[in-house]
Coordinates of C-alpha atoms in Angstrom, one line a residue:
Chain B
M1 CA 19.4 46.8 36.3
A2 CA 19.2 44.6 33.3
S3 CA 15.6 43.8 34.2
E4 CA 14.9 47.5 34.6
A5 CA 16.1 48.2 31.1
M6 CA 13.9 45.4 30.0
V7 CA 10.9 46.8 31.8
R8 CA 11.5 50.3 30.5
G9 CA 12.2 49.1 27.1
G10 CA 8.6 48.9 26.1
P11 CA 9.3 49.4 22.4
T12 CA 11.8 46.6 22.2
R13 CA 9.3 44.2 23.6
K14 CA 6.7 45.4 21.2
I15 CA 9.0 44.9 18.3
K16 CA 9.9 41.5 19.5
Y17 CA 6.2 40.7 19.7
G18 CA 5.7 42.0 16.2
S19 CA 8.7 39.9 14.9
I20 CA 7.1 36.7 16.2
S21 CA 3.9 37.3 14.4
R22 CA 5.9 38.4 11.3
D23 CA 7.8 35.1 11.6
R24 CA 4.6 33.3 11.7
A25 CA 3.3 35.1 8.6
W26 CA 6.5 34.3 6.8
A27 CA 6.4 30.7 7.9
L28 CA 2.9 30.5 6.6
R29 CA 3.8 32.0 3.2
W30 CA 6.8 29.6 2.8
S31 CA 4.5 26.7 3.8
Y32 CA 2.1 27.7 1.0
F33 CA 4.9 28.1 -1.4
F34 CA 6.4 24.7 -0.8
L35 CA 3.0 23.1 -0.6
V36 CA 2.2 24.4 -4.1
L37 CA 5.6 23.0 -5.3
F38 CA 4.9 19.6 -3.8
A39 CA 1.3 19.6 -5.1
I40 CA 2.7 20.2 -8.6
F41 CA 5.1 17.3 -8.2
F42 CA 2.5 15.0 -6.8
L43 CA -0.3 15.9 -9.3
L44 CA 1.9 16.2 -12.4
P45 CA 1.5 12.6 -13.7
P46 CA -2.3 12.4 -13.4
I47 CA -2.6 15.9 -15.0
Y48 CA -0.3 14.9 -17.8
M49 CA -2.4 11.7 -18.3
F50 CA -5.5 13.9 -18.7
I51 CA -3.7 16.3 -21.1
T52 CA -2.5 13.4 -23.3
S53 CA -5.9 11.6 -23.2
L54 CA -7.4 14.6 -25.0
K55 CA -5.0 14.6 -27.9
T56 CA -5.2 12.8 -31.2
S57 CA -2.3 10.6 -32.2
A58 CA -1.5 13.0 -35.0
E59 CA -1.0 15.8 -32.5
I60 CA 1.1 13.6 -30.2
S61 CA 3.4 12.5 -33.0
A62 CA 3.7 16.1 -34.3
A63 CA 5.6 16.8 -31.0
T64 CA 4.0 20.1 -30.3
N65 CA 4.0 21.6 -26.8
P66 CA 3.4 18.4 -24.7
W67 CA 1.8 20.5 -21.9
W68 CA -1.0 22.0 -24.1
V69 CA -3.8 20.6 -26.2
N70 CA -4.3 22.4 -29.5
E71 CA -7.3 20.4 -30.7
P72 CA -9.0 18.7 -27.7
T73 CA -11.0 15.7 -28.6
L74 CA -12.8 12.9 -26.8
S75 CA -12.2 10.4 -29.5
N76 CA -9.8 8.4 -27.3
Y77 CA -12.5 8.0 -24.6
I78 CA -15.2 7.1 -27.2
E79 CA -12.9 4.6 -28.9
L80 CA -12.0 2.8 -25.6
L81 CA -15.5 2.9 -24.1
T82 CA -17.0 1.3 -27.2
S83 CA -14.2 -1.3 -27.6
N84 CA -15.4 -4.7 -26.5
Q85 CA -11.9 -5.5 -25.3
F86 CA -11.6 -2.6 -22.9
L87 CA -15.1 -3.1 -21.6
T88 CA -14.2 -6.8 -20.9
F89 CA -11.2 -5.7 -18.9
F90 CA -13.3 -3.2 -17.0
W91 CA -16.0 -5.7 -16.3
N92 CA -13.5 -8.3 -15.2
S93 CA -11.9 -5.9 -12.8
A94 CA -15.2 -4.7 -11.4
M95 CA -16.4 -8.3 -11.0
V96 CA -13.2 -9.5 -9.3
S97 CA -13.0 -6.5 -7.0
V98 CA -16.6 -6.6 -5.8
L99 CA -16.5 -10.4 -5.3
V100 CA -13.2 -10.2 -3.4
V101 CA -14.6 -7.5 -1.2
I102 CA -17.6 -9.8 -0.3
I103 CA -15.3 -12.8 0.3
T104 CA -13.0 -10.7 2.4
M105 CA -15.8 -9.4 4.6
L106 CA -17.3 -12.8 5.0
I107 CA -14.0 -14.2 6.2
S108 CA -12.6 -11.3 8.2
V109 CA -15.5 -9.9 10.1
P110 CA -16.6 -13.1 11.9
A111 CA -12.9 -13.9 12.5
A112 CA -12.2 -10.4 13.9
F113 CA -15.3 -10.7 16.1
A114 CA -14.2 -14.1 17.5
L115 CA -10.6 -13.0 18.0
S116 CA -11.5 -9.7 19.8
R117 CA -14.5 -10.9 21.9
M118 CA -14.6 -14.7 22.2
R119 CA -11.3 -15.4 23.9
F120 CA -10.4 -19.0 23.2
W121 CA -7.2 -21.0 23.3
G122 CA -4.6 -19.4 21.1
S123 CA -6.7 -16.5 20.0
A124 CA -4.1 -13.8 20.9
T125 CA -1.4 -15.8 19.1
L126 CA -3.6 -16.1 16.1
A127 CA -4.3 -12.4 16.0
T128 CA -0.6 -11.6 16.0
G129 CA 0.0 -14.3 13.5
V130 CA -2.6 -12.9 11.1
F131 CA -0.9 -9.5 11.3
L132 CA 2.5 -11.1 10.5
T133 CA 1.1 -12.9 7.5
Y134 CA 0.1 -9.4 6.2
L135 CA 3.9 -8.8 6.0
I136 CA 4.5 -11.6 3.6
P137 CA 4.5 -9.9 0.2
D138 CA 2.8 -11.1 -3.0
T139 CA 6.2 -11.2 -4.7
L140 CA 7.3 -14.1 -2.5
L141 CA 4.2 -16.1 -3.1
F142 CA 3.4 -15.8 -6.8
I143 CA 5.9 -18.5 -7.9
P144 CA 4.8 -21.3 -5.4
L145 CA 1.2 -20.4 -6.0
F146 CA 1.7 -20.6 -9.8
K147 CA 3.1 -24.1 -9.3
M148 CA 0.4 -25.1 -6.8
F149 CA -2.3 -24.2 -9.3
S150 CA -0.7 -26.2 -12.1
V151 CA -0.2 -29.2 -9.8
L152 CA -3.9 -28.9 -8.7
N153 CA -4.9 -28.9 -12.4
D154 CA -2.9 -32.1 -13.0
W155 CA -4.4 -33.8 -10.0
T156 CA -8.0 -32.8 -10.1
G157 CA -8.6 -31.2 -13.5
I158 CA -9.7 -28.0 -11.9
Q159 CA -8.4 -25.3 -14.2
L160 CA -7.4 -22.2 -12.2
L161 CA -4.5 -20.7 -14.2
N162 CA -5.6 -18.4 -17.0
R163 CA -9.1 -18.0 -15.6
W164 CA -10.3 -14.8 -14.1
Y165 CA -11.6 -16.6 -11.0
V166 CA -8.1 -17.6 -9.9
L167 CA -7.9 -14.0 -8.7
L168 CA -10.9 -14.7 -6.3
V169 CA -8.7 -17.3 -4.7
V170 CA -5.5 -15.3 -4.4
Y171 CA -6.7 -11.7 -3.8
P172 CA -8.1 -12.6 -0.3
T173 CA -4.5 -13.4 0.8
L174 CA -3.7 -9.7 0.3
T175 CA -6.9 -8.3 1.8
V176 CA -8.1 -10.6 4.6
P177 CA -5.1 -10.3 7.0
F178 CA -5.2 -6.5 7.0
C179 CA -9.0 -6.2 7.1
T180 CA -9.1 -8.7 10.0
W181 CA -6.5 -6.7 11.8
I182 CA -8.3 -3.4 11.5
M183 CA -11.6 -4.9 12.3
I184 CA -10.1 -6.4 15.5
G185 CA -9.0 -2.8 16.4
Y186 CA -12.5 -1.4 15.8
F187 CA -14.3 -4.2 17.6
A188 CA -11.9 -3.9 20.6
S189 CA -12.9 -0.2 20.9
I190 CA -16.6 -1.1 21.4
P191 CA -17.5 -1.1 25.1
K192 CA -17.9 -4.5 26.6
E193 CA -21.2 -3.4 28.3
L194 CA -22.8 -3.4 24.9
D195 CA -22.4 -7.0 24.1
E196 CA -22.9 -8.1 27.7
A197 CA -26.3 -6.4 27.6
A198 CA -27.1 -8.2 24.4
L199 CA -26.1 -11.5 25.8
I200 CA -28.1 -11.0 28.9
D201 CA -31.1 -10.2 26.7
G202 CA -30.6 -13.6 25.2
A203 CA -28.9 -12.7 22.0
T204 CA -26.8 -15.4 20.4
W205 CA -23.2 -14.7 19.4
M206 CA -24.3 -14.4 15.7
Q207 CA -27.0 -11.9 16.7
T208 CA -24.6 -9.9 18.8
L209 CA -22.3 -9.7 15.8
T210 CA -24.9 -8.8 13.1
L211 CA -27.2 -6.6 15.3
I212 CA -24.7 -4.8 17.6
F213 CA -21.1 -5.0 16.4
I214 CA -21.5 -4.5 12.6
P215 CA -23.8 -1.4 13.0
V216 CA -21.6 0.1 15.7
A217 CA -18.3 -0.6 13.8
L218 CA -19.7 0.5 10.5
P219 CA -17.0 3.2 9.9
G220 CA -14.4 0.5 10.4
L221 CA -16.3 -1.8 8.1
I222 CA -16.4 0.9 5.4
A223 CA -12.7 1.6 5.8
A224 CA -11.9 -2.1 5.4
T225 CA -14.2 -2.4 2.4
I226 CA -12.5 0.5 0.7
F227 CA -9.1 -1.0 1.5
A228 CA -10.1 -4.4 0.0
F229 CA -11.6 -2.8 -3.1
T230 CA -8.6 -0.6 -3.9
V231 CA -6.1 -3.4 -3.2
S232 CA -7.9 -5.8 -5.6
W233 CA -8.5 -3.1 -8.2
A234 CA -4.8 -2.1 -8.2
Q235 CA -3.2 -5.6 -8.0
F236 CA -0.9 -6.1 -10.9
L237 CA 1.5 -9.0 -10.2
Y238 CA -1.0 -11.9 -9.7
P239 CA -3.1 -11.2 -12.8
L240 CA 0.1 -10.7 -14.8
A241 CA 1.5 -14.1 -13.7
F242 CA -1.7 -16.1 -13.6
T243 CA -3.8 -14.9 -16.6
T244 CA -2.7 -14.6 -20.2
S245 CA -5.8 -14.9 -22.5
I246 CA -7.1 -11.5 -23.5
D247 CA -10.6 -12.2 -22.3
Q248 CA -9.5 -13.2 -18.8
L249 CA -7.4 -10.1 -18.1
V250 CA -8.2 -7.4 -15.5
L251 CA -7.8 -3.7 -16.3
P252 CA -4.1 -2.9 -15.3
V253 CA -2.7 -5.9 -17.0
G254 CA -5.1 -5.6 -19.9
I255 CA -4.0 -2.0 -20.7
I256 CA -0.4 -2.8 -20.4
T257 CA -0.5 -6.0 -22.5
S258 CA -3.0 -5.1 -25.2
L259 CA -2.5 -1.4 -25.8
I260 CA 1.3 -1.6 -25.8
K261 CA 1.9 -3.8 -28.9
G262 CA 5.5 -4.1 -30.0
D263 CA 6.9 -0.7 -30.9
V264 CA 3.7 1.0 -31.6
F265 CA 2.7 3.0 -28.6
N266 CA -0.7 4.6 -29.0
W267 CA -0.1 7.0 -26.1
G268 CA -3.4 8.8 -26.3
Q269 CA -5.3 5.6 -25.7
I270 CA -2.9 4.3 -23.1
M271 CA -3.2 7.4 -21.1
T272 CA -7.0 7.4 -21.5
G273 CA -7.1 3.7 -20.4
A274 CA -4.8 4.4 -17.4
L275 CA -7.0 7.4 -16.4
L276 CA -10.2 5.3 -16.7
G277 CA -8.5 2.5 -14.7
A278 CA -7.5 5.0 -12.0
A279 CA -11.0 6.5 -11.9
P280 CA -12.9 4.1 -9.6
P281 CA -10.4 4.3 -6.7
L282 CA -10.1 8.1 -7.2
I283 CA -13.9 8.5 -7.1
I284 CA -14.2 6.4 -4.0
Y285 CA -11.4 8.4 -2.4
A286 CA -13.0 11.7 -3.4
F287 CA -16.3 10.8 -1.7
L288 CA -15.1 8.8 1.2
M289 CA -11.7 10.4 2.0
D290 CA -12.1 10.3 5.7
Y291 CA -12.9 6.5 5.7
Y292 CA -10.0 5.9 3.3
I293 CA -7.5 7.7 5.5
A294 CA -8.9 6.1 8.7
G295 CA -8.2 2.7 7.1
L296 CA -4.8 3.8 6.1
T297 CA -3.7 5.0 9.5
A298 CA -5.6 2.3 11.5
G299 CA -2.9 -0.3 10.6
A300 CA -0.1 1.6 12.2
T301 CA -1.8 3.5 15.0
K302 CA -4.2 0.9 16.3
G303 CA -1.7 -2.0 16.0
Chain S
M1 CA -13.1 -12.6 33.6
A2 CA -16.0 -10.5 32.4
D3 CA -16.8 -13.4 30.0
A4 CA -16.9 -15.8 32.8
A5 CA -19.2 -13.5 34.8
L6 CA -21.3 -13.2 31.8
Q7 CA -21.7 -16.9 31.3
R8 CA -22.7 -17.3 34.8
Q9 CA -25.3 -14.6 34.4
A10 CA -26.5 -16.1 31.1
A11 CA -26.6 -19.4 32.8
A12 CA -28.5 -17.9 35.7
T13 CA -31.2 -16.6 33.4
V14 CA -32.0 -19.9 32.0
Q15 CA -31.1 -21.8 35.2
A16 CA -34.8 -22.4 36.0
G17 CA -35.0 -24.7 33.0
R18 CA -32.1 -26.9 32.4
R19 CA -29.1 -27.5 34.7
S20 CA -26.7 -28.6 31.9
S21 CA -27.1 -25.3 30.0
L22 CA -23.9 -23.8 31.5
K23 CA -21.9 -26.6 29.9
R24 CA -23.7 -26.2 26.7
V25 CA -23.1 -22.4 26.6
L26 CA -19.4 -23.0 27.2
G27 CA -19.2 -25.7 24.6
R28 CA -21.2 -23.5 22.1
K29 CA -19.0 -20.5 22.6
S30 CA -15.7 -22.1 21.7
T31 CA -17.3 -24.1 18.9
V32 CA -18.9 -20.9 17.5
A33 CA -15.6 -19.1 17.8
F34 CA -13.8 -21.9 16.1
F35 CA -16.1 -21.9 13.1
M36 CA -15.9 -18.1 12.9
T37 CA -12.2 -18.2 12.6
L38 CA -12.0 -21.4 10.5
P39 CA -12.1 -19.7 7.1
L40 CA -9.4 -17.3 8.1
I41 CA -7.2 -20.1 9.4
L42 CA -7.7 -22.2 6.3
L43 CA -6.9 -19.2 4.0
V44 CA -3.8 -18.3 5.9
A45 CA -2.6 -21.9 6.1
L46 CA -3.4 -23.0 2.5
L47 CA -2.7 -19.9 0.5
I48 CA 0.0 -18.0 2.5
L49 CA 1.9 -20.4 4.8
Y50 CA 1.9 -23.4 2.6
P51 CA 3.1 -21.6 -0.5
A52 CA 5.8 -19.9 1.6
F53 CA 7.2 -23.3 2.7
Y54 CA 6.5 -24.8 -0.7
S55 CA 8.8 -22.3 -2.3
L56 CA 11.6 -23.5 0.1
H57 CA 11.0 -27.0 -1.4
L58 CA 10.8 -25.7 -4.9
A59 CA 14.1 -23.9 -4.5
T60 CA 15.9 -27.3 -4.0
L61 CA 14.7 -28.8 -7.3
N62 CA 16.3 -28.7 -10.8
K63 CA 14.7 -26.9 -13.7
S64 CA 12.4 -29.7 -14.8
M65 CA 11.4 -30.2 -11.1
Q66 CA 12.1 -33.9 -11.1
R67 CA 15.3 -34.1 -9.3
F68 CA 16.4 -32.8 -5.8
I69 CA 19.6 -30.8 -6.2
G70 CA 19.9 -29.4 -2.7
L71 CA 21.5 -26.0 -2.7
G72 CA 22.4 -26.2 -6.4
N73 CA 20.2 -23.3 -7.4
F74 CA 21.9 -21.1 -4.8
E75 CA 25.3 -22.1 -5.9
F76 CA 24.4 -21.3 -9.4
L77 CA 23.1 -17.9 -8.4
F78 CA 26.1 -17.0 -6.3
K79 CA 28.3 -17.5 -9.4
R80 CA 26.3 -15.2 -11.6
E81 CA 27.2 -11.6 -11.8
T82 CA 23.6 -10.5 -12.6
F83 CA 22.5 -11.9 -9.2
W84 CA 24.9 -9.8 -7.3
M85 CA 23.9 -6.8 -9.3
V86 CA 20.2 -7.5 -8.4
V87 CA 21.2 -7.8 -4.7
Q88 CA 23.0 -4.5 -4.9
Q89 CA 20.2 -2.8 -6.8
S90 CA 17.5 -4.1 -4.5
C91 CA 19.3 -2.6 -1.5
I92 CA 20.1 0.7 -3.1
F93 CA 16.5 0.9 -4.4
A94 CA 14.8 0.1 -1.2
I95 CA 17.0 2.1 1.2
T96 CA 17.2 5.3 -1.0
A97 CA 13.6 5.2 -1.8
V98 CA 12.5 4.7 1.8
V99 CA 14.8 7.5 3.1
F100 CA 13.5 10.0 0.6
K101 CA 9.9 9.0 1.1
A102 CA 10.3 9.4 4.9
L103 CA 12.1 12.8 4.5
I104 CA 9.6 14.2 2.0
G105 CA 6.7 12.9 3.9
F106 CA 8.0 14.4 7.1
I107 CA 8.6 17.8 5.5
V108 CA 5.3 18.0 3.7
A109 CA 3.5 16.9 6.8
H110 CA 5.0 19.9 8.6
F111 CA 3.9 22.3 5.8
V112 CA 0.4 20.9 5.9
H113 CA 0.4 21.1 9.7
N114 CA 1.4 24.8 9.4
V115 CA -1.5 26.0 7.3
P116 CA -4.8 27.0 9.0
L117 CA -6.9 24.0 10.0
K118 CA -9.7 24.5 7.5
G119 CA -7.4 24.5 4.5
Q120 CA -5.6 21.3 5.7
R121 CA -8.3 18.9 4.5
K122 CA -8.0 20.3 0.9
W123 CA -4.2 20.0 0.9
R124 CA -4.2 16.6 2.4
G125 CA -6.7 15.4 -0.1
M126 CA -4.7 16.7 -3.0
L127 CA -1.4 15.4 -1.8
L128 CA -2.6 11.9 -1.2
V129 CA -3.6 11.4 -4.9
P130 CA -0.4 9.5 -5.9
W131 CA -1.1 6.8 -3.3
V132 CA -4.7 6.3 -4.5
I133 CA -4.0 5.8 -8.2
P134 CA -3.1 2.1 -8.9
P135 CA 0.7 2.1 -9.3
A136 CA 0.6 0.2 -12.5
M137 CA -1.5 3.0 -14.0
S138 CA 0.4 5.9 -12.7
T139 CA 3.7 4.4 -13.7
L140 CA 2.4 4.4 -17.3
A141 CA 2.1 8.1 -17.0
W142 CA 5.7 8.3 -15.8
L143 CA 6.8 6.1 -18.7
W144 CA 5.2 8.5 -21.1
L145 CA 6.8 11.5 -19.3
F146 CA 10.1 9.7 -19.7
D147 CA 9.5 8.7 -23.3
P148 CA 12.9 8.8 -25.2
S149 CA 11.6 10.9 -28.1
Y150 CA 8.5 12.7 -26.7
S151 CA 9.5 13.2 -23.1
A152 CA 7.6 16.1 -21.7
F153 CA 10.4 16.7 -19.1
N154 CA 13.0 16.9 -21.8
W155 CA 10.8 19.4 -23.7
V156 CA 10.8 21.7 -20.7
L157 CA 14.5 21.1 -20.0
A158 CA 15.3 21.9 -23.7
K159 CA 13.8 25.4 -23.1
F160 CA 16.6 25.9 -20.6
G161 CA 19.2 24.5 -22.9
I162 CA 19.7 21.2 -21.0
G163 CA 20.2 18.3 -23.3
P164 CA 17.9 15.4 -23.6
I165 CA 18.2 13.1 -20.5
P166 CA 18.0 9.4 -21.2
W167 CA 15.5 8.8 -18.3
T168 CA 15.1 5.1 -18.9
G169 CA 17.8 4.4 -21.5
D170 CA 20.9 4.9 -19.4
A171 CA 21.6 2.5 -16.5
Y172 CA 22.2 5.3 -13.9
W173 CA 19.3 7.5 -15.0
A174 CA 17.1 4.4 -15.1
R175 CA 18.0 3.6 -11.5
F176 CA 17.3 7.2 -10.6
S177 CA 13.9 7.1 -12.4
V178 CA 12.6 4.0 -10.7
I179 CA 13.5 5.5 -7.3
L180 CA 11.9 8.8 -8.3
V181 CA 8.7 7.1 -9.2
N182 CA 8.7 5.0 -6.1
V183 CA 9.3 8.1 -3.9
W184 CA 6.5 9.9 -5.7
Y185 CA 4.1 7.0 -5.1
G186 CA 5.1 6.4 -1.4
A187 CA 5.8 9.8 0.1
P188 CA 2.1 10.7 0.4
F189 CA 1.6 7.7 2.7
F190 CA 4.3 8.9 5.0
M191 CA 2.8 12.4 4.8
I192 CA -0.6 11.1 6.1
M193 CA 1.0 9.1 8.9
Y194 CA 3.3 11.9 10.1
L195 CA 0.5 14.4 9.9
A196 CA -1.6 12.2 12.2
A197 CA 1.4 11.8 14.5
L198 CA 2.1 15.6 14.5
K199 CA -1.5 16.3 15.5
S200 CA -1.2 13.9 18.5
V201 CA 1.8 15.9 20.0
P202 CA 0.4 18.0 22.8
E203 CA 0.6 21.7 22.1
Q204 CA 1.7 22.4 25.7
L205 CA 5.1 20.8 25.0
Y206 CA 5.8 23.3 22.3
E207 CA 4.6 26.2 24.5
A208 CA 6.9 24.9 27.3
A209 CA 9.8 24.7 24.8
A210 CA 9.1 28.2 23.5
I211 CA 9.1 29.6 27.0
D212 CA 12.4 27.9 27.6
G213 CA 13.7 29.7 24.5
A214 CA 14.0 26.8 22.1
N215 CA 14.5 27.7 18.5
W216 CA 12.7 25.8 15.7
F217 CA 15.4 23.2 15.4
Q218 CA 15.5 22.5 19.1
R219 CA 11.7 22.2 19.1
L220 CA 12.0 19.7 16.2
W221 CA 14.9 17.7 17.8
Y222 CA 13.8 17.6 21.4
V223 CA 10.0 17.6 21.1
T224 CA 8.7 16.5 17.7
L225 CA 11.1 13.7 17.0
P226 CA 11.0 12.0 20.3
M227 CA 7.2 12.1 20.3
M228 CA 7.1 10.7 16.8
R229 CA 9.8 8.1 17.3
N230 CA 7.5 5.1 17.3
I231 CA 5.4 6.0 14.3
I232 CA 8.6 6.9 12.3
A233 CA 10.1 3.5 13.2
I234 CA 7.0 1.5 12.3
T235 CA 6.3 3.4 9.0
V236 CA 10.0 3.1 7.9
L237 CA 9.9 -0.7 8.7
F238 CA 6.7 -1.2 6.8
S239 CA 7.8 0.8 3.9
L240 CA 11.1 -1.1 3.8
I241 CA 9.3 -4.4 3.4
V242 CA 6.9 -3.1 0.7
T243 CA 9.6 -1.3 -1.2
F244 CA 12.0 -4.2 -1.0
A245 CA 9.3 -6.4 -2.4
N246 CA 8.2 -3.9 -5.0
F247 CA 7.2 -5.1 -8.4
D248 CA 4.8 -2.9 -10.3
I249 CA 6.9 0.2 -10.7
V250 CA 10.1 -1.4 -12.0
R251 CA 8.2 -3.9 -14.1
V252 CA 6.2 -1.2 -16.0
L253 CA 8.9 1.5 -16.1
T254 CA 11.9 -0.4 -17.2
A255 CA 11.1 -4.1 -17.1
G256 CA 14.5 -4.5 -15.5
G257 CA 16.4 -2.9 -18.4
P258 CA 18.6 -1.5 -19.7
V259 CA 20.6 -4.8 -19.6
D260 CA 19.1 -6.0 -16.3
K261 CA 20.6 -2.9 -14.5
T262 CA 17.3 -2.0 -12.7
H263 CA 16.1 -5.5 -11.8
I264 CA 15.2 -6.0 -8.2
F265 CA 14.4 -9.4 -6.6
A266 CA 10.7 -9.5 -7.5
T267 CA 11.1 -8.5 -11.1
W268 CA 14.1 -10.8 -11.7
A269 CA 12.2 -13.7 -10.1
F270 CA 9.3 -13.0 -12.4
R271 CA 11.6 -12.9 -15.4
I272 CA 13.3 -16.2 -14.5
G273 CA 10.4 -18.0 -12.9
I274 CA 7.3 -17.1 -15.0
E275 CA 8.7 -15.8 -18.3
G276 CA 11.8 -18.0 -18.4
G277 CA 9.9 -21.1 -17.1
D278 CA 12.6 -21.9 -14.5
I279 CA 10.3 -22.1 -11.5
P280 CA 12.9 -23.4 -9.0
L281 CA 15.4 -20.8 -9.8
G282 CA 12.8 -18.0 -9.6
A283 CA 11.7 -19.3 -6.3
S284 CA 15.2 -19.3 -5.0
V285 CA 15.6 -15.7 -6.1
S286 CA 12.4 -14.6 -4.4
L287 CA 13.5 -16.3 -1.2
F288 CA 16.3 -13.7 -0.8
M289 CA 13.6 -11.3 0.3
V290 CA 13.0 -13.4 3.4
P291 CA 15.9 -12.2 5.6
I292 CA 14.8 -8.6 5.4
L293 CA 11.2 -9.6 6.1
A294 CA 12.2 -11.7 9.0
I295 CA 14.2 -8.8 10.6
A296 CA 11.4 -6.4 10.1
A297 CA 8.9 -8.9 11.4
I298 CA 10.9 -9.3 14.6
F299 CA 11.0 -5.6 15.2
I300 CA 7.3 -5.1 14.5
L301 CA 6.4 -8.1 16.7
R302 CA 8.4 -6.6 19.5
D303 CA 6.6 -3.3 19.1
I304 CA 3.2 -5.1 19.1
T305 CA 3.9 -7.1 22.3
R306 CA 5.3 -4.0 24.0
R307 CA 2.3 -1.9 23.2
G308 CA 0.1 -4.8 24.2
S309 CA 1.7 -4.9 27.7
E310 CA 1.4 -1.1 28.0
V311 CA -2.4 -1.3 27.5

C-alpha cells in the first residue's frame, strides 16, 4: 500500500532526486564561500606584509588607508638589498641552512639505512629512541646547551658562543631525528628483493646504499632535505640565545634585533625584510609542494 | 631471516675461495652498521640527552652556579606569583590554541575535500602558506597588524564604529592575540593532516551510510570520526607538545608583556636564564615542560608499538 504509493509517486521520487543534487550544489557553494573566507584569514598577514613593503615611511606615518598603496615604491627593497648588514644576515642564513642540510643528510641517511636494513642488536629500540628525541623541544635544551658551550670555552678555548658556526652544531639536533625517522619509513618501503639482488651481485653495503637505496628513495630524500632546510632557515630561539654580534646573526634574529631599534619602528623596511626572509621557504614550497607535503605527512602517517 | 639466508647465499658465492668469509661478512655487517649509526648516536647522546640531564643538574645550583642548593630553585619558584601565572597561561595558551587549531583544521579540510578534485591542489597550496613562512617573520606581520597607533584591523573596525582594540596592550587582549596568531600558524598543518586522512576513508562507507539513511551529522559521527580517530589523536598530541614549548610567537608578539601576563614557560625561561643571567633558575622553569612531554611521549610510544605489532 505504502510501497504502491511510493512506486506510483514518480514525481515525488524525481523531486527527491533533484533535491539531493541541489543539496550538493549548495554544499559546494557554501564550501567555496567558507574557503574564500579562510583563505583571506590565512593569507592576510603575508599580503599585508607585501602592501606595507611597497610604502614609504612618510606614507606609513601619514596613516592613510593601510590596505592601499598610494605611491608604490621599491625603495625599501633597494635599500635592504644594498645594505651590507642585511646581506650579511641573508648570507649567514643561507650558509648555515645549506651546511646543516648537508650535515643532516650525512648523518641521517646512513643511520636510517642501517636501522631499516641491517638489523643489529638494539636497532629497533634505537629507531624508536630517535623518534622520541624528536619530541624534546629546543626550548628545553637551549639553557643547558648555552652553559655547555661556555664551559667548553673555559676548558678548551674553543669559542662557540656568539659565532655563527655554533648553529651548525645545534641545528642538527632539530633536523636529524625527524629526517632519520622519515628516511627509515622510505627505506622500509623499498622491496627487500632489490637489495638482496644487489648483495648477490657482490655489492658492498655502501654500494647498496648509494647505488640502489638513495636513487630509489629520492622523493623521500628530497622531502627530508626540504624539511631540514626550512627548519634551519626558520629557527629563531637558538640564534637568539647563542649569537649576539651583529655580523654573526642569521636572518630572523637579524631583522628583529637590528631593524627594531628602541621606539623607532621602520615598518616599511621590517615588512620588506620579513618578506625577503620568508621568500626562500615560500619559493621552495611553490615549486616542490608535493614533496613538502609528503615530508609533512610522513611523520604522522608512516610512524 | 632473509638476512641470514642472504648471508648464506653471499657466502656461498665466494665459498670457492676462502672458508672464513662467512665469519668476515657477519663481522663486517655489524661493524658497518655500527659505524653508520655512530654519528647519530653521538649527536643524540651529546647534544640532546646529555643537555637534558645536565639541565636537571643545573636546576639544583644557586645563581652563581657554585653551590648545590637542592630544590631551592623550585621552592623559590613556588612562592612567586609570576610563576603560577606562567603555569596558568601556558596551559590556557596550549589547550585553547590546540583545540581551535584542530577544529579549524578539521572544518577547512572538509571544505577542501568537498570541492572538485582538480581545484583541491590550488586551495590546499594557498591554505598551507602560514605554515611555510618562518613564524618569527609572520609574527612580525601580525605585530604590525596589531600596532597600537597604526593597526590595520582597528582602521577597519573604526569604519564600523568599533573603538580601538588594545591588541597587545591589554592583558586579556594580548592573551587572545598570541592564541590567535598561534592558531593562524598551526591550523594549516592540521588541515593537511586531516585532508590526507579524509581521503583515506573508503567511499563505500559513506554510500552504505547514505543508503541506511544517515544524515550529514551521523555520517560525520559514525563514519568520519571513528576512521580518523588515530590521526586526530596523534596530531593533537604532537601539537600539544609543540604549542606548549612555543617560543617564537609569544617572544616576537608581546615578549611576555604586558607585565608578564602572556609569558609561557619557554619565554619566561629565556627571560630569566639568558637575559637575566640566572641560568639555574631558567633551567628549573624550562623543566616544567617535561611532565607534559613525558605524558605525550608515553601515548605516542604506545601508538608506535601498537602499529608496529599490527604490521
